[in-house]
Amino acid sequence: MSDSIKIDIWSDIACPWCYIGKRKLEHGLEEYSAGVDALPVEIEYHSFELSPDTPVDFDGSTTDYLAARKGMPVEQVTQMLERVTGIAASVGLDYDFDEVKHTNTVKAHQLIHYAKAHGVQLAAKERLLKAYFVDGRHVGRVEDLADLAAEIGLDREDVLRSLNSDEFLEDVHADQRQAQAYGIQGVPFFVIDGRYGISGAQEAAAFVQVLEQVAGERTEVGA
């Protein structure tokens, strides 16, 4: 058994709660790691598409999209987005839904797998989420994704080759099949040590509690 605790995370780039959940997890990890008996933690992100039928170039705003998809009045969608923006701000994220470029995320998920193969998956996930929710960048087009990849030190031309050839598309699909096997229907979803599931953007304390429980169980087994 590895000494580290593995956290597998299913999420989507276009999921506002996934970025919020990422920050809350990071806050939890900071608190947990300060403990005397804390074990190292390994994180791996997995693909989940909330809206695989979304076109790459969606004509309209996030408000337009949600109003049409959920059948909600525009005013209600606006209030919902304001609430999410406030929650994001509470964990240090400056969401700008007015500038969000709603798009299909399958290529972005392929880029995250490419980044994993090159040892920078966490950096890629963070850059894509920030690009989408904060910077108003397009994360559905191959050229735009290659630009973002270059910002974290990846070879832009090789990224273009990989995305245009769908090199990691099967890895995306494999993640989605695993999500179905786990019964995951919404994201973010965290699987800790392959045994414990945390659904949604829970508070940092929830992650600390599970990590401490896993570490305690490891100690008992080794006793």
Coordinates of N, CA and C in Angstrom, one line a residue:
M1 N 0.8 -1.2 0.0 CA 0.0 0.0 0.0 C 0.9 1.3 0.0
S2 N 0.6 2.2 -0.8 CA 1.3 3.5 -0.9 C 1.2 4.2 0.4
D3 N 2.2 5.0 0.8 CA 2.1 5.8 2.0 C 1.2 7.0 1.8
S4 N 1.1 7.4 0.5 CA 0.3 8.6 0.2 C -1.2 8.3 0.1
I5 N -2.1 9.3 0.3 CA -3.5 9.1 0.2 C -3.9 9.7 -1.2
K6 N -4.6 8.9 -2.0 CA -5.0 9.3 -3.3 C -6.3 9.9 -3.3
I7 N -6.4 11.1 -4.0 CA -7.7 11.7 -4.2 C -8.0 11.8 -5.7
D8 N -9.0 11.1 -6.1 CA -9.4 11.2 -7.5 C -10.6 12.1 -7.6
I9 N -10.6 13.1 -8.5 CA -11.6 14.1 -8.6 C -12.2 14.1 -10.0
W10 N -13.5 13.9 -10.1 CA -14.2 14.1 -11.3 C -14.8 15.5 -11.4
S11 N -14.5 16.2 -12.5 CA -15.0 17.6 -12.6 C -15.1 18.0 -14.0
D12 N -15.7 19.2 -14.3 CA -15.7 19.7 -15.6 C -15.2 21.1 -15.6
I13 N -14.6 21.6 -16.7 CA -14.1 22.9 -16.7 C -15.2 24.0 -16.6
A14 N -16.3 23.7 -17.2 CA -17.5 24.6 -17.2 C -18.4 24.5 -16.0
C15 N -17.8 24.0 -14.9 CA -18.6 23.8 -13.7 C -18.2 24.7 -12.6
P16 N -19.0 25.7 -12.3 CA -18.5 26.7 -11.3 C -18.3 26.1 -9.9
W17 N -19.0 25.1 -9.6 CA -18.8 24.5 -8.3 C -17.5 23.7 -8.2
C18 N -17.1 23.3 -9.4 CA -15.8 22.5 -9.4 C -14.6 23.3 -9.0
Y19 N -14.6 24.6 -9.5 CA -13.5 25.5 -9.1 C -13.6 25.9 -7.7
I20 N -14.8 26.1 -7.2 CA -15.0 26.4 -5.8 C -14.6 25.2 -4.9
G21 N -15.0 24.0 -5.4 CA -14.6 22.8 -4.7 C -13.2 22.6 -4.7
K22 N -12.5 22.9 -5.7 CA -11.0 22.8 -5.8 C -10.4 23.7 -4.7
R23 N -10.8 24.9 -4.6 CA -10.3 25.8 -3.6 C -10.6 25.3 -2.2
K24 N -11.8 24.8 -1.9 CA -12.1 24.3 -0.6 C -11.3 23.1 -0.3
L25 N -11.0 22.2 -1.3 CA -10.1 21.1 -1.1 C -8.7 21.5 -0.7
E26 N -8.2 22.5 -1.5 CA -6.9 23.0 -1.2 C -6.8 23.6 0.2
H27 N -7.8 24.3 0.7 CA -7.8 24.8 2.0 C -7.8 23.7 3.0
G28 N -8.6 22.6 2.7 CA -8.6 21.5 3.6 C -7.3 20.8 3.7
L29 N -6.6 20.6 2.5 CA -5.3 20.0 2.4 C -4.3 20.8 3.2
E30 N -4.4 22.1 3.2 CA -3.4 23.0 3.9 C -3.6 22.7 5.4
E31 N -4.9 22.6 5.9 CA -5.1 22.4 7.3 C -4.7 21.0 7.7
Y32 N -5.0 20.0 6.8 CA -4.7 18.6 7.2 C -3.1 18.4 7.2
S33 N -2.4 19.0 6.2 CA -1.0 18.8 6.1 C -0.2 19.4 7.3
A34 N -0.9 20.4 8.0 CA -0.2 21.0 9.2 C -0.2 20.0 10.4
G35 N -1.0 18.9 10.3 CA -1.0 18.0 11.4 C 0.3 17.2 11.5
V36 N 0.6 16.8 12.7 CA 1.8 16.0 13.0 C 1.9 14.7 12.2
D37 N 0.8 14.0 12.2 CA 0.8 12.7 11.6 C 0.3 12.6 10.1
A38 N 0.2 13.8 9.5 CA -0.4 13.9 8.2 C 0.4 13.1 7.1
L39 N -0.3 12.3 6.3 CA 0.3 11.6 5.2 C 0.3 12.5 3.9
P40 N 1.3 12.2 3.0 CA 1.3 12.9 1.8 C 0.0 12.6 1.0
V41 N -0.5 13.6 0.2 CA -1.7 13.4 -0.6 C -1.4 13.6 -2.1
E42 N -1.9 12.6 -2.9 CA -1.7 12.7 -4.3 C -3.1 13.0 -5.0
I43 N -3.1 13.9 -5.9 CA -4.4 14.3 -6.6 C -4.4 14.0 -8.0
E44 N -5.4 13.4 -8.5 CA -5.6 13.2 -10.0 C -7.0 13.6 -10.4
Y45 N -7.0 14.4 -11.5 CA -8.3 14.9 -12.0 C -8.8 13.9 -13.1
H46 N -10.1 13.8 -13.2 CA -10.8 12.9 -14.2 C -11.8 13.7 -14.9
S47 N -12.1 13.3 -16.1 CA -13.0 14.0 -17.0 C -14.5 13.7 -16.7
F48 N -15.3 14.8 -16.8 CA -16.7 14.7 -16.7 C -17.3 15.8 -17.5
E49 N -18.2 15.5 -18.5 CA -18.8 16.6 -19.3 C -20.2 16.8 -18.8
L50 N -20.5 18.0 -18.3 CA -21.9 18.3 -17.9 C -22.8 18.4 -19.1
S51 N -22.3 19.0 -20.2 CA -23.1 19.3 -21.3 C -22.4 18.9 -22.6
P52 N -22.2 17.6 -22.9 CA -21.5 17.2 -24.1 C -22.1 17.6 -25.4
D53 N -23.3 18.0 -25.4 CA -24.0 18.5 -26.6 C -23.8 19.9 -26.9
T54 N -23.1 20.6 -26.0 CA -22.9 22.1 -26.3 C -21.9 22.3 -27.5
P55 N -22.3 23.2 -28.4 CA -21.4 23.5 -29.5 C -20.1 24.2 -29.0
V56 N -19.0 24.1 -29.8 CA -17.8 24.7 -29.5 C -18.0 26.3 -29.4
D57 N -18.7 26.8 -30.4 CA -19.0 28.2 -30.4 C -20.5 28.5 -30.1
F58 N -20.8 28.6 -28.8 CA -22.2 28.8 -28.4 C -22.5 30.3 -28.6
D59 N -23.6 30.5 -29.3 CA -24.0 31.9 -29.6 C -25.0 32.4 -28.5
G60 N -24.4 33.1 -27.5 CA -25.2 33.6 -26.4 C -24.4 33.6 -25.1
S61 N -25.0 34.1 -24.1 CA -24.3 34.2 -22.8 C -24.6 33.0 -21.9
T62 N -23.9 33.0 -20.8 CA -24.1 31.9 -19.8 C -25.6 32.0 -19.3
T63 N -26.1 33.2 -19.1 CA -27.5 33.4 -18.7 C -28.4 32.8 -19.8
D64 N -28.2 33.1 -21.0 CA -29.0 32.6 -22.1 C -29.0 31.1 -22.1
Y65 N -27.8 30.5 -22.0 CA -27.7 29.0 -22.0 C -28.5 28.4 -20.9
L66 N -28.3 28.9 -19.7 CA -28.9 28.2 -18.5 C -30.4 28.4 -18.6
A67 N -30.9 29.6 -19.0 CA -32.3 29.9 -19.1 C -33.0 28.9 -20.1
A68 N -32.3 28.7 -21.2 CA -32.8 27.7 -22.2 C -32.8 26.3 -21.7
R69 N -31.6 25.9 -21.2 CA -31.4 24.5 -20.8 C -32.3 24.1 -19.6
K70 N -32.4 25.0 -18.6 CA -33.1 24.6 -17.4 C -34.5 25.1 -17.4
G71 N -34.9 25.9 -18.4 CA -36.3 26.4 -18.5 C -36.6 27.4 -17.4
M72 N -35.6 28.2 -17.0 CA -35.7 29.1 -15.9 C -35.9 30.5 -16.4
P73 N -36.6 31.4 -15.8 CA -36.7 32.8 -16.2 C -35.3 33.4 -16.1
V74 N -35.0 34.4 -17.0 CA -33.7 35.0 -17.0 C -33.4 35.7 -15.6
E75 N -34.4 36.3 -15.0 CA -34.2 36.9 -13.7 C -33.7 35.9 -12.7
Q76 N -34.3 34.7 -12.7 CA -33.9 33.7 -11.7 C -32.5 33.2 -12.0
V77 N -32.1 33.0 -13.2 CA -30.8 32.6 -13.6 C -29.8 33.7 -13.1
T78 N -30.1 34.9 -13.4 CA -29.2 36.0 -12.9 C -29.0 36.0 -11.4
Q79 N -30.0 35.8 -10.7 CA -29.9 35.7 -9.2 C -29.0 34.5 -8.8
M80 N -29.2 33.4 -9.5 CA -28.4 32.2 -9.2 C -26.9 32.5 -9.5
L81 N -26.6 33.1 -10.6 CA -25.2 33.4 -10.9 C -24.6 34.4 -9.9
E82 N -25.4 35.3 -9.5 CA -24.9 36.3 -8.5 C -24.6 35.6 -7.2
R83 N -25.4 34.6 -6.8 CA -25.2 33.8 -5.6 C -23.9 33.0 -5.7
V84 N -23.7 32.4 -6.9 CA -22.5 31.6 -7.1 C -21.3 32.5 -7.1
T85 N -21.4 33.6 -7.7 CA -20.3 34.6 -7.8 C -19.9 35.0 -6.3
G86 N -20.8 35.2 -5.5 CA -20.6 35.5 -4.1 C -19.9 34.4 -3.3
I87 N -20.3 33.2 -3.6 CA -19.7 32.0 -2.9 C -18.2 31.9 -3.4
A88 N -18.0 32.0 -4.7 CA -16.7 32.0 -5.3 C -15.8 33.0 -4.7
A89 N -16.3 34.2 -4.5 CA -15.5 35.3 -3.9 C -15.1 34.9 -2.5
S90 N -15.9 34.2 -1.8 CA -15.6 33.8 -0.4 C -14.4 32.9 -0.3
V91 N -14.0 32.2 -1.4 CA -12.8 31.4 -1.4 C -11.7 32.0 -2.3
G92 N -11.9 33.3 -2.6 CA -10.8 34.0 -3.4 C -10.9 33.9 -4.9
L93 N -12.0 33.6 -5.4 CA -12.2 33.5 -6.9 C -13.1 34.6 -7.4
D94 N -12.6 35.3 -8.4 CA -13.3 36.4 -9.0 C -14.0 36.1 -10.3
Y95 N -15.2 35.4 -10.1 CA -15.9 35.0 -11.3 C -16.5 36.1 -12.1
D96 N -16.5 36.0 -13.4 CA -17.0 37.0 -14.3 C -17.9 36.4 -15.3
F97 N -19.1 36.1 -15.0 CA -20.0 35.3 -15.8 C -20.4 36.1 -17.1
D98 N -20.3 37.4 -17.0 CA -20.6 38.2 -18.2 C -19.6 38.0 -19.3
E99 N -18.4 37.6 -19.0 CA -17.4 37.3 -20.0 C -17.1 35.9 -20.3
V100 N -17.8 35.0 -19.7 CA -17.6 33.5 -19.9 C -18.0 33.2 -21.3
K101 N -17.1 32.4 -22.0 CA -17.4 31.9 -23.3 C -17.9 30.5 -23.2
H102 N -19.2 30.3 -23.2 CA -19.7 29.0 -23.0 C -19.4 28.1 -24.2
T103 N -18.9 26.9 -24.0 CA -18.4 26.0 -25.0 C -18.4 24.6 -24.7
N104 N -18.1 23.7 -25.6 CA -17.9 22.3 -25.4 C -16.5 22.1 -24.7
T105 N -16.4 21.2 -23.8 CA -15.2 21.1 -23.0 C -14.4 19.8 -23.3
V106 N -14.8 19.0 -24.3 CA -14.1 17.7 -24.5 C -12.6 17.9 -24.9
K107 N -12.3 19.0 -25.7 CA -10.9 19.2 -26.0 C -10.1 19.7 -24.8
A108 N -10.8 20.5 -23.9 CA -10.1 20.9 -22.7 C -9.8 19.7 -21.8
H109 N -10.7 18.7 -21.8 CA -10.4 17.5 -21.0 C -9.2 16.7 -21.6
Q110 N -9.2 16.7 -22.9 CA -8.0 16.0 -23.6 C -6.7 16.7 -23.2
L111 N -6.8 18.1 -23.1 CA -5.6 18.8 -22.8 C -5.1 18.5 -21.3
I112 N -6.1 18.3 -20.4 CA -5.7 17.9 -19.1 C -5.0 16.6 -19.0
H113 N -5.5 15.6 -19.9 CA -4.8 14.3 -19.9 C -3.4 14.5 -20.6
Y114 N -3.3 15.3 -21.6 CA -2.0 15.6 -22.2 C -1.1 16.1 -21.1
A115 N -1.6 17.1 -20.3 CA -0.8 17.7 -19.3 C -0.4 16.7 -18.2
K116 N -1.3 15.8 -17.9 CA -1.0 14.7 -16.9 C 0.2 13.9 -17.5
A117 N 0.2 13.5 -18.7 CA 1.3 12.8 -19.3 C 2.6 13.5 -19.3
H118 N 2.6 14.8 -19.2 CA 3.8 15.6 -19.1 C 4.0 16.2 -17.7
G119 N 3.3 15.7 -16.7 CA 3.6 16.0 -15.3 C 3.1 17.3 -14.8
V120 N 2.2 17.9 -15.5 CA 1.7 19.2 -15.1 C 0.1 19.3 -15.1
Q121 N -0.5 18.2 -14.7 CA -2.0 18.1 -14.8 C -2.6 19.2 -13.8
L122 N -2.1 19.3 -12.6 CA -2.7 20.3 -11.7 C -2.6 21.7 -12.2
A123 N -1.5 22.0 -12.8 CA -1.3 23.4 -13.3 C -2.3 23.6 -14.5
A124 N -2.5 22.6 -15.3 CA -3.4 22.7 -16.5 C -4.8 22.9 -16.0
K125 N -5.2 22.1 -15.0 CA -6.6 22.3 -14.5 C -6.8 23.6 -13.9
E126 N -5.9 24.1 -13.1 CA -6.1 25.5 -12.6 C -6.1 26.5 -13.7
R127 N -5.2 26.4 -14.7 CA -5.2 27.4 -15.7 C -6.5 27.5 -16.5
L128 N -7.0 26.3 -16.8 CA -8.3 26.2 -17.6 C -9.5 26.8 -16.8
L129 N -9.5 26.4 -15.6 CA -10.7 26.9 -14.8 C -10.6 28.5 -14.7
K130 N -9.4 29.0 -14.4 CA -9.2 30.4 -14.3 C -9.5 31.1 -15.7
A131 N -9.1 30.5 -16.7 CA -9.3 31.0 -18.1 C -10.8 31.1 -18.3
Y132 N -11.6 30.1 -17.9 CA -13.0 30.1 -18.2 C -13.8 31.0 -17.3
F133 N -13.6 30.9 -16.0 CA -14.5 31.7 -15.1 C -14.0 33.1 -14.7
V134 N -12.7 33.3 -14.9 CA -12.1 34.6 -14.4 C -11.7 35.5 -15.6
D135 N -11.0 34.8 -16.6 CA -10.3 35.6 -17.6 C -11.2 35.8 -18.9
G136 N -12.3 35.1 -19.0 CA -13.1 35.2 -20.2 C -12.5 34.6 -21.4
R137 N -11.6 33.7 -21.3 CA -10.9 33.0 -22.4 C -11.8 31.9 -23.0
H138 N -11.5 31.5 -24.2 CA -12.2 30.4 -24.9 C -11.5 29.1 -24.6
V139 N -12.1 28.1 -24.0 CA -11.5 26.9 -23.7 C -12.0 25.7 -24.5
G140 N -12.7 26.0 -25.7 CA -13.2 24.9 -26.5 C -12.5 24.8 -27.8
R141 N -11.8 25.8 -28.3 CA -11.1 25.8 -29.5 C -9.7 25.4 -29.4
V142 N -9.2 24.6 -30.3 CA -7.9 24.0 -30.2 C -6.8 25.0 -30.1
E143 N -6.8 26.0 -31.0 CA -5.8 27.1 -31.0 C -5.8 27.8 -29.6
D144 N -6.9 28.1 -29.1 CA -6.9 28.8 -27.8 C -6.4 27.9 -26.7
L145 N -6.7 26.7 -26.7 CA -6.2 25.7 -25.7 C -4.7 25.6 -25.8
A146 N -4.2 25.6 -27.0 CA -2.7 25.5 -27.2 C -2.0 26.7 -26.6
D147 N -2.7 27.9 -26.8 CA -2.1 29.1 -26.2 C -2.1 29.0 -24.6
L148 N -3.1 28.5 -24.0 CA -3.2 28.3 -22.6 C -2.1 27.3 -22.2
A149 N -2.0 26.2 -22.9 CA -1.0 25.2 -22.6 C 0.4 25.8 -22.6
A150 N 0.7 26.6 -23.6 CA 2.0 27.2 -23.7 C 2.3 28.1 -22.4
E151 N 1.3 28.7 -21.9 CA 1.4 29.5 -20.7 C 1.9 28.7 -19.5
I152 N 1.7 27.4 -19.4 CA 2.2 26.6 -18.3 C 3.4 25.8 -18.7
G153 N 4.0 26.2 -19.9 CA 5.3 25.6 -20.2 C 5.2 24.4 -21.2
L154 N 4.0 24.0 -21.7 CA 3.9 22.9 -22.6 C 4.2 23.4 -24.1
D155 N 4.6 22.4 -24.9 CA 5.0 22.7 -26.3 C 3.7 23.0 -27.1
R156 N 3.5 24.2 -27.5 CA 2.3 24.6 -28.2 C 2.0 23.7 -29.5
E157 N 3.0 23.5 -30.3 CA 2.9 22.7 -31.5 C 2.5 21.3 -31.2
D158 N 3.1 20.7 -30.2 CA 2.8 19.3 -29.8 C 1.4 19.2 -29.3
V159 N 1.0 20.2 -28.5 CA -0.4 20.3 -28.0 C -1.4 20.3 -29.2
L160 N -1.1 21.1 -30.2 CA -2.0 21.2 -31.4 C -2.0 19.8 -32.0
R161 N -0.9 19.1 -32.2 CA -0.9 17.8 -32.8 C -1.7 16.8 -32.0
S162 N -1.6 16.9 -30.7 CA -2.3 15.9 -29.8 C -3.8 16.2 -29.8
L163 N -4.2 17.5 -29.7 CA -5.7 17.8 -29.7 C -6.3 17.5 -31.1
N164 N -5.6 17.9 -32.1 CA -6.2 17.7 -33.5 C -6.3 16.2 -33.8
S165 N -5.5 15.3 -33.2 CA -5.6 13.9 -33.5 C -6.4 13.1 -32.5
D166 N -7.0 13.9 -31.5 CA -7.8 13.2 -30.4 C -6.9 12.2 -29.7
E167 N -5.7 12.5 -29.5 CA -4.8 11.5 -28.9 C -5.3 11.0 -27.5
F168 N -5.9 11.8 -26.7 CA -6.3 11.4 -25.4 C -7.9 11.3 -25.3
L169 N -8.6 11.3 -26.4 CA -10.0 11.2 -26.3 C -10.5 9.9 -25.6
E170 N -9.8 8.8 -25.9 CA -10.2 7.5 -25.2 C -10.0 7.6 -23.7
D171 N -9.0 8.4 -23.3 CA -8.8 8.5 -21.8 C -9.9 9.3 -21.2
V172 N -10.4 10.3 -21.9 CA -11.6 11.1 -21.5 C -12.8 10.1 -21.3
H173 N -13.0 9.3 -22.4 CA -14.1 8.4 -22.3 C -14.0 7.4 -21.2
A174 N -12.7 6.9 -20.9 CA -12.5 6.0 -19.8 C -12.8 6.6 -18.5
D175 N -12.5 7.9 -18.3 CA -12.9 8.6 -17.1 C -14.4 8.6 -16.9
Q176 N -15.1 8.9 -18.0 CA -16.5 9.0 -18.0 C -17.2 7.6 -17.7
R177 N -16.6 6.5 -18.2 CA -17.1 5.2 -17.9 C -16.9 4.9 -16.4
Q178 N -15.8 5.3 -15.9 CA -15.5 5.1 -14.5 C -16.5 5.8 -13.6
A179 N -16.8 7.1 -14.0 CA -17.8 7.9 -13.3 C -19.2 7.1 -13.3
Q180 N -19.5 6.6 -14.4 CA -20.8 5.8 -14.5 C -20.7 4.6 -13.5
A181 N -19.6 3.9 -13.5 CA -19.4 2.8 -12.7 C -19.6 3.1 -11.2
Y182 N -19.1 4.3 -10.8 CA -19.2 4.8 -9.4 C -20.6 5.4 -9.1
G183 N -21.4 5.6 -10.2 CA -22.7 6.2 -10.0 C -22.6 7.7 -9.8
I184 N -21.6 8.3 -10.3 CA -21.4 9.8 -10.2 C -22.4 10.4 -11.2
Q185 N -23.2 11.3 -10.7 CA -24.2 12.0 -11.6 C -24.0 13.5 -11.6
G186 N -23.2 14.0 -10.7 CA -22.9 15.4 -10.7 C -21.5 15.6 -10.2
V187 N -21.0 16.8 -10.5 CA -19.6 17.1 -10.1 C -19.5 18.5 -9.4
P188 N -18.5 18.7 -8.6 CA -17.3 17.9 -8.4 C -17.7 16.7 -7.5
F189 N -16.9 15.6 -7.7 CA -17.1 14.4 -6.9 C -15.6 13.9 -6.6
F190 N -15.4 13.7 -5.3 CA -14.1 13.4 -4.8 C -14.1 11.9 -4.3
V191 N -13.2 11.1 -4.8 CA -13.0 9.7 -4.3 C -11.7 9.7 -3.5
I192 N -11.8 9.4 -2.2 CA -10.6 9.5 -1.4 C -10.2 8.1 -1.0
D193 N -8.9 7.7 -1.3 CA -8.4 6.4 -1.0 C -9.1 5.3 -1.6
G194 N -9.8 5.6 -2.7 CA -10.6 4.6 -3.5 C -11.8 4.1 -2.7
R195 N -12.1 4.7 -1.6 CA -13.2 4.1 -0.7 C -14.2 5.1 -0.3
Y196 N -13.9 6.4 -0.1 CA -14.8 7.3 0.4 C -15.1 8.4 -0.6
G197 N -16.4 8.7 -0.8 CA -16.8 9.7 -1.7 C -17.3 10.9 -1.1
I198 N -17.0 12.1 -1.6 CA -17.5 13.4 -1.2 C -18.1 14.0 -2.4
S199 N -19.3 14.3 -2.3 CA -20.1 14.9 -3.5 C -20.3 16.4 -3.2
G200 N -19.9 17.2 -4.3 CA -20.1 18.6 -4.2 C -19.0 19.4 -3.6
A201 N -19.1 20.8 -3.6 CA -18.1 21.7 -3.1 C -18.3 21.8 -1.6
Q202 N -17.9 20.7 -0.9 CA -18.0 20.7 0.6 C -17.0 21.6 1.2
E203 N -17.2 22.0 2.5 CA -16.3 22.8 3.2 C -15.0 22.1 3.5
A204 N -13.9 22.9 3.8 CA -12.6 22.3 4.0 C -12.6 21.2 5.1
A205 N -13.4 21.5 6.1 CA -13.4 20.6 7.3 C -13.9 19.2 6.9
A206 N -14.7 19.0 5.8 CA -15.2 17.7 5.4 C -14.0 16.9 4.8
F207 N -13.1 17.6 4.1 CA -12.0 16.9 3.5 C -11.0 16.5 4.7
V208 N -10.8 17.4 5.6 CA -9.9 17.2 6.7 C -10.3 15.9 7.5
Q209 N -11.6 15.9 7.7 CA -12.2 14.7 8.5 C -11.9 13.4 7.8
V210 N -12.2 13.3 6.5 CA -12.0 12.1 5.8 C -10.5 11.7 5.7
L211 N -9.7 12.7 5.5 CA -8.2 12.4 5.4 C -7.7 11.9 6.7
E212 N -8.1 12.5 7.8 CA -7.7 12.1 9.1 C -8.2 10.7 9.4
Q213 N -9.4 10.4 8.9 CA -10.0 9.0 9.1 C -9.1 8.0 8.4
V214 N -8.8 8.3 7.1 CA -8.0 7.4 6.3 C -6.6 7.2 7.0
A215 N -6.0 8.3 7.4 CA -4.7 8.2 8.0 C -4.8 7.3 9.3
G216 N -5.8 7.5 10.1 CA -6.0 6.7 11.3 C -6.2 5.3 11.0
E217 N -6.9 4.9 9.9 CA -7.1 3.5 9.6 C -5.8 2.9 9.1
R218 N -5.0 3.7 8.4 CA -3.7 3.2 8.0 C -2.8 2.9 9.2
T219 N -2.9 3.7 10.2 CA -2.1 3.5 11.5 C -2.5 2.2 12.2
E220 N -3.9 2.0 12.2 CA -4.4 0.8 12.9 C -4.0 -0.4 12.1
V221 N -4.0 -0.4 10.8 CA -3.6 -1.5 10.0 C -2.1 -1.9 10.2
G222 N -1.3 -0.8 10.4 CA 0.1 -1.0 10.5 C 0.5 -1.3 11.9
A223 N -0.4 -1.2 12.9 CA -0.1 -1.5 14.3 C 0.2 -2.9 14.6

